[in-house]
Tab-separated table of C-alpha atoms in Angstrom:
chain	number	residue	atom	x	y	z
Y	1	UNK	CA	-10.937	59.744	-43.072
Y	2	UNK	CA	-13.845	59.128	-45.354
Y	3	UNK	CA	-16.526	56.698	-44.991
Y	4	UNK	CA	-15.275	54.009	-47.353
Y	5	UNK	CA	-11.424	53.870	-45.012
Y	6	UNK	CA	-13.730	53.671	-41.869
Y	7	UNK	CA	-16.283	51.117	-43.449
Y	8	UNK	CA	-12.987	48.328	-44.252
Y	9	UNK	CA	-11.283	49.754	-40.988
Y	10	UNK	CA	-14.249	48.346	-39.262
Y	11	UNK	CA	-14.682	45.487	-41.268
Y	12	UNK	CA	-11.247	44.124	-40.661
Y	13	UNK	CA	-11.670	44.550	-37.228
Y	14	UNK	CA	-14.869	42.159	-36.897
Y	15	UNK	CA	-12.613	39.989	-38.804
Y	16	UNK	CA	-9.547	39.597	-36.448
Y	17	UNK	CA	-11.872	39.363	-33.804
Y	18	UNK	CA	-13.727	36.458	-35.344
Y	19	UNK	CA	-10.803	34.921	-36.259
Y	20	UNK	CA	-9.943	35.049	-32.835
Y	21	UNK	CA	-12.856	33.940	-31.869
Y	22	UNK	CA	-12.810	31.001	-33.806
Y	23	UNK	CA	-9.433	30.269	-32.556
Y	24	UNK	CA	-10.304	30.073	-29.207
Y	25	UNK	CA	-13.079	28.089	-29.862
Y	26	UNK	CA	-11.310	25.161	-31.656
Y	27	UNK	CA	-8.415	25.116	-28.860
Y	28	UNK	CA	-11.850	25.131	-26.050
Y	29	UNK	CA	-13.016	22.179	-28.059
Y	30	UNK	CA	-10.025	20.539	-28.368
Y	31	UNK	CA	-8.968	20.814	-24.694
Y	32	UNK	CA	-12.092	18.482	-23.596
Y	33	UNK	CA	-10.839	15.541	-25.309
Y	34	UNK	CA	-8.644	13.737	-26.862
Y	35	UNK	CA	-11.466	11.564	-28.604
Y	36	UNK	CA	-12.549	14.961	-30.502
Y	37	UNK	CA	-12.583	12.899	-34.069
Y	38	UNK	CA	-15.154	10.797	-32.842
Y	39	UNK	CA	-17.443	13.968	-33.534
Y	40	UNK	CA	-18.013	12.821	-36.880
Y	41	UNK	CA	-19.842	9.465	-36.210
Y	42	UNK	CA	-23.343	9.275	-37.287
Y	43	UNK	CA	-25.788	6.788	-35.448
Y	44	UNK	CA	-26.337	3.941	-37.894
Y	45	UNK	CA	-28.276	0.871	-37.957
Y	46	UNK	CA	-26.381	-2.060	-36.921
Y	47	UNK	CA	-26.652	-5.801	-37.195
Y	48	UNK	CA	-27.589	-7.894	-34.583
Y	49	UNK	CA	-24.969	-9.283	-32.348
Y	50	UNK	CA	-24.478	-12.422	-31.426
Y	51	UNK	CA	-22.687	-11.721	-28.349
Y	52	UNK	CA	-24.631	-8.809	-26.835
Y	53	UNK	CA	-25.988	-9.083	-23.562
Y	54	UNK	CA	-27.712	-6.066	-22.663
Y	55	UNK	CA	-28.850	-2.525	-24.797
Y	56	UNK	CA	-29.381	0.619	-22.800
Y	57	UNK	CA	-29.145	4.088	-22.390
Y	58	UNK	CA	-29.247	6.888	-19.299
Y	59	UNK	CA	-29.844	10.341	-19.048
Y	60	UNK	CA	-30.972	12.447	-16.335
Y	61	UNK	CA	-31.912	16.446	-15.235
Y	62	UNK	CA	-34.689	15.937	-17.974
Y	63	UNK	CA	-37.954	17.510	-16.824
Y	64	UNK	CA	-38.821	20.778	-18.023
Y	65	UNK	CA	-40.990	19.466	-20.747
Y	66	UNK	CA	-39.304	22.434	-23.156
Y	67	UNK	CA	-37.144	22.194	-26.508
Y	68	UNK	CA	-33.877	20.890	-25.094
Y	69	UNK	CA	-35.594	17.692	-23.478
Y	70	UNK	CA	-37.667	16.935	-26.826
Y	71	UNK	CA	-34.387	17.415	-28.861
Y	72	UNK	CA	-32.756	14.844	-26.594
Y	73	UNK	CA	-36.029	12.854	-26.670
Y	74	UNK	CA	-35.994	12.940	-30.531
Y	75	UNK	CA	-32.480	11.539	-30.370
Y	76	UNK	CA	-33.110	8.947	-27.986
Y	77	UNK	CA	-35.961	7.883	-30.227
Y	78	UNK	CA	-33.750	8.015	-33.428
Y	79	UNK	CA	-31.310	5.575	-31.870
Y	80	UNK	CA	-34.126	3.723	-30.506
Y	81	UNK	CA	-35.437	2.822	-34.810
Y	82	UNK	CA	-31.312	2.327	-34.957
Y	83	UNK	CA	-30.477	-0.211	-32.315
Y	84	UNK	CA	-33.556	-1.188	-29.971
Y	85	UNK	CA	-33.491	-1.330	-26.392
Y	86	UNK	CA	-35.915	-0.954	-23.981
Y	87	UNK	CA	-34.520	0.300	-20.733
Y	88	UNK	CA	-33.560	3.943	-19.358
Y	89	UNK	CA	-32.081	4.639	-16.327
Y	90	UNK	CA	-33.736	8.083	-15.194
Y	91	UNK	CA	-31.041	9.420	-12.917
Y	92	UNK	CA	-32.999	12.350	-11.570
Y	93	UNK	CA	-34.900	15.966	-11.741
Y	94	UNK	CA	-37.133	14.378	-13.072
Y	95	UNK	CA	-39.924	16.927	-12.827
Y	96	UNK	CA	-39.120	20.631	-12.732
Y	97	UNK	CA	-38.789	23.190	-10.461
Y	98	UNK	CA	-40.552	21.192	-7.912
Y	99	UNK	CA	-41.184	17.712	-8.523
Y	100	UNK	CA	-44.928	18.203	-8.955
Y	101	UNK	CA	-46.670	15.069	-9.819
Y	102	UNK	CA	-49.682	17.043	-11.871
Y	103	UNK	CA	-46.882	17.934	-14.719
Y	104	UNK	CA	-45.981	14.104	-15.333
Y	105	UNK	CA	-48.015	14.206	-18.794
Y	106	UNK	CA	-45.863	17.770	-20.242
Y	107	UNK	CA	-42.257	16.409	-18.367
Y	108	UNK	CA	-42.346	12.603	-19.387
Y	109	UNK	CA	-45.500	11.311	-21.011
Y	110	UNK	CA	-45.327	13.710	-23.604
Y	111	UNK	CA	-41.770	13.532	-24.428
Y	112	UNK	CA	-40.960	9.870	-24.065
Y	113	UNK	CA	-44.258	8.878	-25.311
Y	114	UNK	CA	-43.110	7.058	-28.987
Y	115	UNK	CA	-40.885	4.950	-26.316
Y	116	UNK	CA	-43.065	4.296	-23.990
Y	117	UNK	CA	-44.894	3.397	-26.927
Y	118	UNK	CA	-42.923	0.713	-27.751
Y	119	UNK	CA	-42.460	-0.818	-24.033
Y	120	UNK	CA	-39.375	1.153	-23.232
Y	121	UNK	CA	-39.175	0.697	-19.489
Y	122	UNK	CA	-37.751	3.997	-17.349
Y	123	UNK	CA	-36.626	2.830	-14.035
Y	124	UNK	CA	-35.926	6.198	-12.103
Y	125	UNK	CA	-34.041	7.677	-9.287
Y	126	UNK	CA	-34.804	11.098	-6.941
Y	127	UNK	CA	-32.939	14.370	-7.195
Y	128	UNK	CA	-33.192	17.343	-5.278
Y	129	UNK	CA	-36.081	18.706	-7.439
Y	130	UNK	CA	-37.944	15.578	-6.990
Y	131	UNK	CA	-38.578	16.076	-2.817
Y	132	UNK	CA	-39.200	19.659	-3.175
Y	133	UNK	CA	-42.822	18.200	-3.116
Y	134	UNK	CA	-43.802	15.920	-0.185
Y	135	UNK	CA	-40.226	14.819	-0.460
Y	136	UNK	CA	-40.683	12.617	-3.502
Y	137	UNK	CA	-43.182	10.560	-2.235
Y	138	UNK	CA	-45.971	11.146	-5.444
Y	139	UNK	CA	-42.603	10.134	-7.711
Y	140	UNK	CA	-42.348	7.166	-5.959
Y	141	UNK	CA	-45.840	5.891	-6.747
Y	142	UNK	CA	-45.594	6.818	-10.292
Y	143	UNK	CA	-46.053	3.722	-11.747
Y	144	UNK	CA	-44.020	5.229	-15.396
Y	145	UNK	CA	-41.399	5.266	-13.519
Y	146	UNK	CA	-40.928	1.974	-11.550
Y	147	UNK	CA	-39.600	2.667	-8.199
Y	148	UNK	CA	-42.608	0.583	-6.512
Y	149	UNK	CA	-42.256	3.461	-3.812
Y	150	UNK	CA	-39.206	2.742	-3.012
Y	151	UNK	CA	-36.198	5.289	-2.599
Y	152	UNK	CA	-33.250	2.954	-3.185
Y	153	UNK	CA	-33.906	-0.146	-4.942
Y	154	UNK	CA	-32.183	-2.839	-7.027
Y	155	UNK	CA	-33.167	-4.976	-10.183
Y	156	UNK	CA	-31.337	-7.052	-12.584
Y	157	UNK	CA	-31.730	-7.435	-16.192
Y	158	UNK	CA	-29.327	-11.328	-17.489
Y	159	UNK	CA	-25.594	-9.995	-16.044
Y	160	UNK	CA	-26.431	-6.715	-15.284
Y	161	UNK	CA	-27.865	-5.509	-11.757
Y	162	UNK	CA	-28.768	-2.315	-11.307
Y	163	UNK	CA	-28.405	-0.358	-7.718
Y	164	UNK	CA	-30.854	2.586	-7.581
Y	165	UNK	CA	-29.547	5.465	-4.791
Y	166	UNK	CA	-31.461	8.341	-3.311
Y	167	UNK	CA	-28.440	10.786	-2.647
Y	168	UNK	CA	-30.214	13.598	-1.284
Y	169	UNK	CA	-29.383	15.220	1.759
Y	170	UNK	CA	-32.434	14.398	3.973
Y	171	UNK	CA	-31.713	10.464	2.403
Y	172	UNK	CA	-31.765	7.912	5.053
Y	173	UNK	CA	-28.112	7.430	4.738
Y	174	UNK	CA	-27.713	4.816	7.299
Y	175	UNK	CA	-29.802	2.402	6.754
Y	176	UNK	CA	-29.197	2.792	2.897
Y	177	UNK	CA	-25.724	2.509	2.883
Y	178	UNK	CA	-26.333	-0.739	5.243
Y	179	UNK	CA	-28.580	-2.014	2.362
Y	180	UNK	CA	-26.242	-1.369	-0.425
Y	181	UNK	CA	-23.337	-3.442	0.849
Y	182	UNK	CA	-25.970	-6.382	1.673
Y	183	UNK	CA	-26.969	-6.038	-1.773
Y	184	UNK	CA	-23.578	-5.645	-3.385
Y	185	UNK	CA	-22.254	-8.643	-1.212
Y	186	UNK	CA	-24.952	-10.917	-2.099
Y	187	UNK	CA	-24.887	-10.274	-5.703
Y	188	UNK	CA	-23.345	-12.699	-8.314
Y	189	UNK	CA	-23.887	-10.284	-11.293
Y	190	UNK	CA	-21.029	-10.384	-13.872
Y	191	UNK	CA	-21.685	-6.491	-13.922
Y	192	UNK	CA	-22.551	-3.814	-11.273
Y	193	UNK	CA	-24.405	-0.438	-12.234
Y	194	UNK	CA	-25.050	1.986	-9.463
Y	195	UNK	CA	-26.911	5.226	-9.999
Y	196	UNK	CA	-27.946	8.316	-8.123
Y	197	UNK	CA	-28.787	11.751	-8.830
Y	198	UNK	CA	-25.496	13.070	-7.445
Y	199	UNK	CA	-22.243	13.241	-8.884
Y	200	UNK	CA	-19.485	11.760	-7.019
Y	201	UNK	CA	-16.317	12.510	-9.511
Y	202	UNK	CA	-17.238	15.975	-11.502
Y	203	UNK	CA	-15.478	18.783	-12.907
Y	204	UNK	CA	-18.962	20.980	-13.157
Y	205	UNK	CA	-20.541	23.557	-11.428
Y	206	UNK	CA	-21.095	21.768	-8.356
Y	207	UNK	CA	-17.472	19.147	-8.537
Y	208	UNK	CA	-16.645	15.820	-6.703
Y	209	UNK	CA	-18.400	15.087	-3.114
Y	210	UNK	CA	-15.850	14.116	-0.789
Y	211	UNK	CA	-18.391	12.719	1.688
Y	212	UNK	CA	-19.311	9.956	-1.081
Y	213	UNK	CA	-15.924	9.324	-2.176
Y	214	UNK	CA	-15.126	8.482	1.420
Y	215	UNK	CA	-18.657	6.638	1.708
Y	216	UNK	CA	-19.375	4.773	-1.404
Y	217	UNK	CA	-16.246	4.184	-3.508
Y	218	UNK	CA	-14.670	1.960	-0.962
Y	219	UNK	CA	-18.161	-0.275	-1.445
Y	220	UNK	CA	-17.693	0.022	-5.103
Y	221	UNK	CA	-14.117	-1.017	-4.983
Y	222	UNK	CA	-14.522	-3.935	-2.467
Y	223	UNK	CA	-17.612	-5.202	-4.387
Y	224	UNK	CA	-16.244	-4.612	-8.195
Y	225	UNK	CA	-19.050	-2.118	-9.234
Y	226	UNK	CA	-18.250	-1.056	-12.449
Y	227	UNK	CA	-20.014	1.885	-13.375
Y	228	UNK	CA	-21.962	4.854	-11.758
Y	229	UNK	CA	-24.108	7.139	-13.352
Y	230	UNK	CA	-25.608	10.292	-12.508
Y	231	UNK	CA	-26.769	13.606	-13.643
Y	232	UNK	CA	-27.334	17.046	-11.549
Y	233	UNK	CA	-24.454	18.342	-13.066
Y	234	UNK	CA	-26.350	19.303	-16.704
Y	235	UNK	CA	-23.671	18.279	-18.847
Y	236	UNK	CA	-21.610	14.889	-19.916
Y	237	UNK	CA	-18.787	13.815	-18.728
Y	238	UNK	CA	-17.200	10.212	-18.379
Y	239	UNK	CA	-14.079	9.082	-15.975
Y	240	UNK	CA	-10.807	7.163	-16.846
Y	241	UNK	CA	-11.780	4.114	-14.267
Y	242	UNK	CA	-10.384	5.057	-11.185
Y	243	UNK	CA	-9.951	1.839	-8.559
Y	244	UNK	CA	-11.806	0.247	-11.168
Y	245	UNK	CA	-15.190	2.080	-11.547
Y	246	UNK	CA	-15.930	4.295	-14.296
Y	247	UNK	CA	-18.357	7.497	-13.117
Y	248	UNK	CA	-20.479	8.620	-15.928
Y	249	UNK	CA	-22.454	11.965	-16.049
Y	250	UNK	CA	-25.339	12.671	-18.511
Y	251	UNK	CA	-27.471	15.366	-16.844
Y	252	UNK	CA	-27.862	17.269	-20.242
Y	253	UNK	CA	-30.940	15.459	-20.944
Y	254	UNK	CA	-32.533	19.073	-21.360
Y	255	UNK	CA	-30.526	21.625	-20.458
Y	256	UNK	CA	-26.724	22.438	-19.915
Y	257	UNK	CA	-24.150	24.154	-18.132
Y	258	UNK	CA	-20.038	24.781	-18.614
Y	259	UNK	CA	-17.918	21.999	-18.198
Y	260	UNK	CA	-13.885	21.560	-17.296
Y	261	UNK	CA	-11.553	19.061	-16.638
Y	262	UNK	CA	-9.954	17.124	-13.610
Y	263	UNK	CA	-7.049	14.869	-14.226
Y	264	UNK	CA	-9.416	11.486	-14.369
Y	265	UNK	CA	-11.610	13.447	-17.050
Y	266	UNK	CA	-11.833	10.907	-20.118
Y	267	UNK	CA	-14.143	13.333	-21.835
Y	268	UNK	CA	-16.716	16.366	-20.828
Y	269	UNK	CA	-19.005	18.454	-22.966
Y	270	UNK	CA	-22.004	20.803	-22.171
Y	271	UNK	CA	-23.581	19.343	-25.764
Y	272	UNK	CA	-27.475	18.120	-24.920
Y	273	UNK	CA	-27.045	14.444	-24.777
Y	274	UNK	CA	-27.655	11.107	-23.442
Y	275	UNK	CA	-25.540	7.902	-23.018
Y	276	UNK	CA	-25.873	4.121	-24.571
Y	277	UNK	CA	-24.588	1.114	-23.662
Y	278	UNK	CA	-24.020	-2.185	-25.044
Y	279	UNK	CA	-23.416	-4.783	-22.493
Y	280	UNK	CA	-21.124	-8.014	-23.295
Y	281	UNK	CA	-19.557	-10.692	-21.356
Y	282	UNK	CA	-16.511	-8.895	-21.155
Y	283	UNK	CA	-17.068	-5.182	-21.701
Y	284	UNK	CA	-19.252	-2.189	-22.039
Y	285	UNK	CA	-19.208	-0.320	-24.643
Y	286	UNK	CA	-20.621	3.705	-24.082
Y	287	UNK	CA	-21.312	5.833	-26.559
Y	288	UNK	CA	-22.408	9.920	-26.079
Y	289	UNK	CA	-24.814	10.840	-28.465
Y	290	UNK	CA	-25.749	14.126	-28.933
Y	291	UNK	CA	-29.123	15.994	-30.341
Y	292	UNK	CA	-27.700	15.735	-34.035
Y	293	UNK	CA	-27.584	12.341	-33.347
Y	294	UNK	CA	-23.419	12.494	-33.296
Y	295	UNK	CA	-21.501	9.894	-31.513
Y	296	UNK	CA	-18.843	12.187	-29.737
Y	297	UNK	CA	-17.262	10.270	-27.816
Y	298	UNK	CA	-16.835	6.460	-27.281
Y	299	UNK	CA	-15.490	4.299	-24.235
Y	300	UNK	CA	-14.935	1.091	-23.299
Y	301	UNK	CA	-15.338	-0.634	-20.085
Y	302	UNK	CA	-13.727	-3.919	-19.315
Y	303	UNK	CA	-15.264	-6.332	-16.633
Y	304	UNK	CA	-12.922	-6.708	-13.667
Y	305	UNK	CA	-11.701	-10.448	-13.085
Y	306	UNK	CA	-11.466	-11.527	-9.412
């Protein structure tokens, strides 16, 4: 065989197998959701409206101060020209490996700093990074990121109140969980956001929690919490509403891992990227947003009459 035959031989090879490739790729794609054409949606100013409650975004698993975290950051700050807002809910790792207090400037300062130019308020929650150093406790003092050194917390922005969770294992589970119903109870908030670091619903690396779908959804269900959000798993992925409360994961704020699906899987992706939402009396509306400052996918959350 002469060089020429073995040169297109081996050509045509690479090309099958790219084809392949390709093929598999598309059908990968297409098998996280069925919201796929929302890929195409480019952030875009947008008018005032007159019925919007509440702006916000989350995103968690952010601290490693490298390129994936500034990407995200840049597209957190692009939206941010697009549609203001001017709270983040921080759901954990916030510092890598070790939650060390002395690399706040090159994890968050740094990389946030055109927001927290502009007054954008972080209000954070522990993961299991965070305690690896005097379990959290320099975190909680942080004043950038507005626990008040406290480990579970709750604050309330018009309809909206936010329920802040430590769900690590040394937590102090009992009294916490004691706390969270009082707070739940005694709320009158149209809408209920709970966050933690921990996923309860995931089809990642690390998958649902049984112990806090025995412990926490019933709270969630009795008390109409609407949403929880959390990262730890570094990748996106949003619930159908199951018992009425949607569970949203955006822990590739700066780096992520493989993601599948479960049968309450709305939509998952490994893509870098954080969430928004836009609160109204009747809804919230989430959008994904990824580093190339793509909508991919788009949900809607309606409030739960009593």
């Amino acid at each position: 065989m002469n060089l020429k035959r073995r040169q297109f031989l081996f050509l045509s090879s690479l090309g099958a197998i790219g084809t392949g490739f390709l093929g598999w790729m598309l059908n990968h794609q297409n098998s996280q959701s069925a919201d796929v054409s929302d890929s195409t949606t480019v952030i875009a100013a947008n008018p005032p409206k007159k019925d919007l409650l509440l702006r916000f975004v989350s995103v968690a698993d952010t601290g490693t101060g490298a390129k994936g975290q500034y990407a995200v950051a840049g597209a957190m700050n692009f939206y941010h020209k697009q549609n203001p807002y001017d709270l983040v809910v921080l759901a954990g790792d916030n510092i890598y490996n070790n939650g060390e207090i002395e690399k706040i400037s090159a994890v968050f300062e740094r990389p946030y700093q055109a927001l927290l130019k502009q007054g954008v308020k972080f209000q954070a929650c522990l993961g299991n990074h965070d305690i690896r150093t005097e379990n959290g406790e320099p975190q909680l003092k942080y004043v950038g990121f507005n626990m008040n050194g406290r480990r579970y917390y709750t604050f309330r922005r018009g309809t909206v109140q936010f329920f802040a969770l430590d769900t690590n294992s040394n937590a102090d589970w009992e009294n916490q969980l004691t706390w969270l119903e009082k707070e739940l109870s005694r709320s009158n908030a149209a809408w209920k956001v709970v966050y933690g670091h921990h996923p309860i619903y995931s089809s990642g690396q690390y998958g649902s929690n049984p112990d806090f779908i025995k412990t926490l959804t019933p709270l969630f269900q009795k008390y109409g919490v609407q949403l929880y959000i959390n990262g730890h798993e570094h990748n996106y992925e949003r619930t159908r509403a199951i018992d009425g409360t949607t569970y949203l994961i955006c822990g590739a704020g700066a780096g992520n891992r493989p993601v599948g699906r479960s049968q309450w899987t709305e939509y998952s992706t490994s893509d870098l990227s954080f969430a928004a939402y836009e609160v109204y009396a009747d809804r919230i509306e989430v959008n994904a947003i990824a580093t190339n400052n793509r909508v991919f996918d788009k949900g809607i959350i309606q409030l739960k009459l009593a």
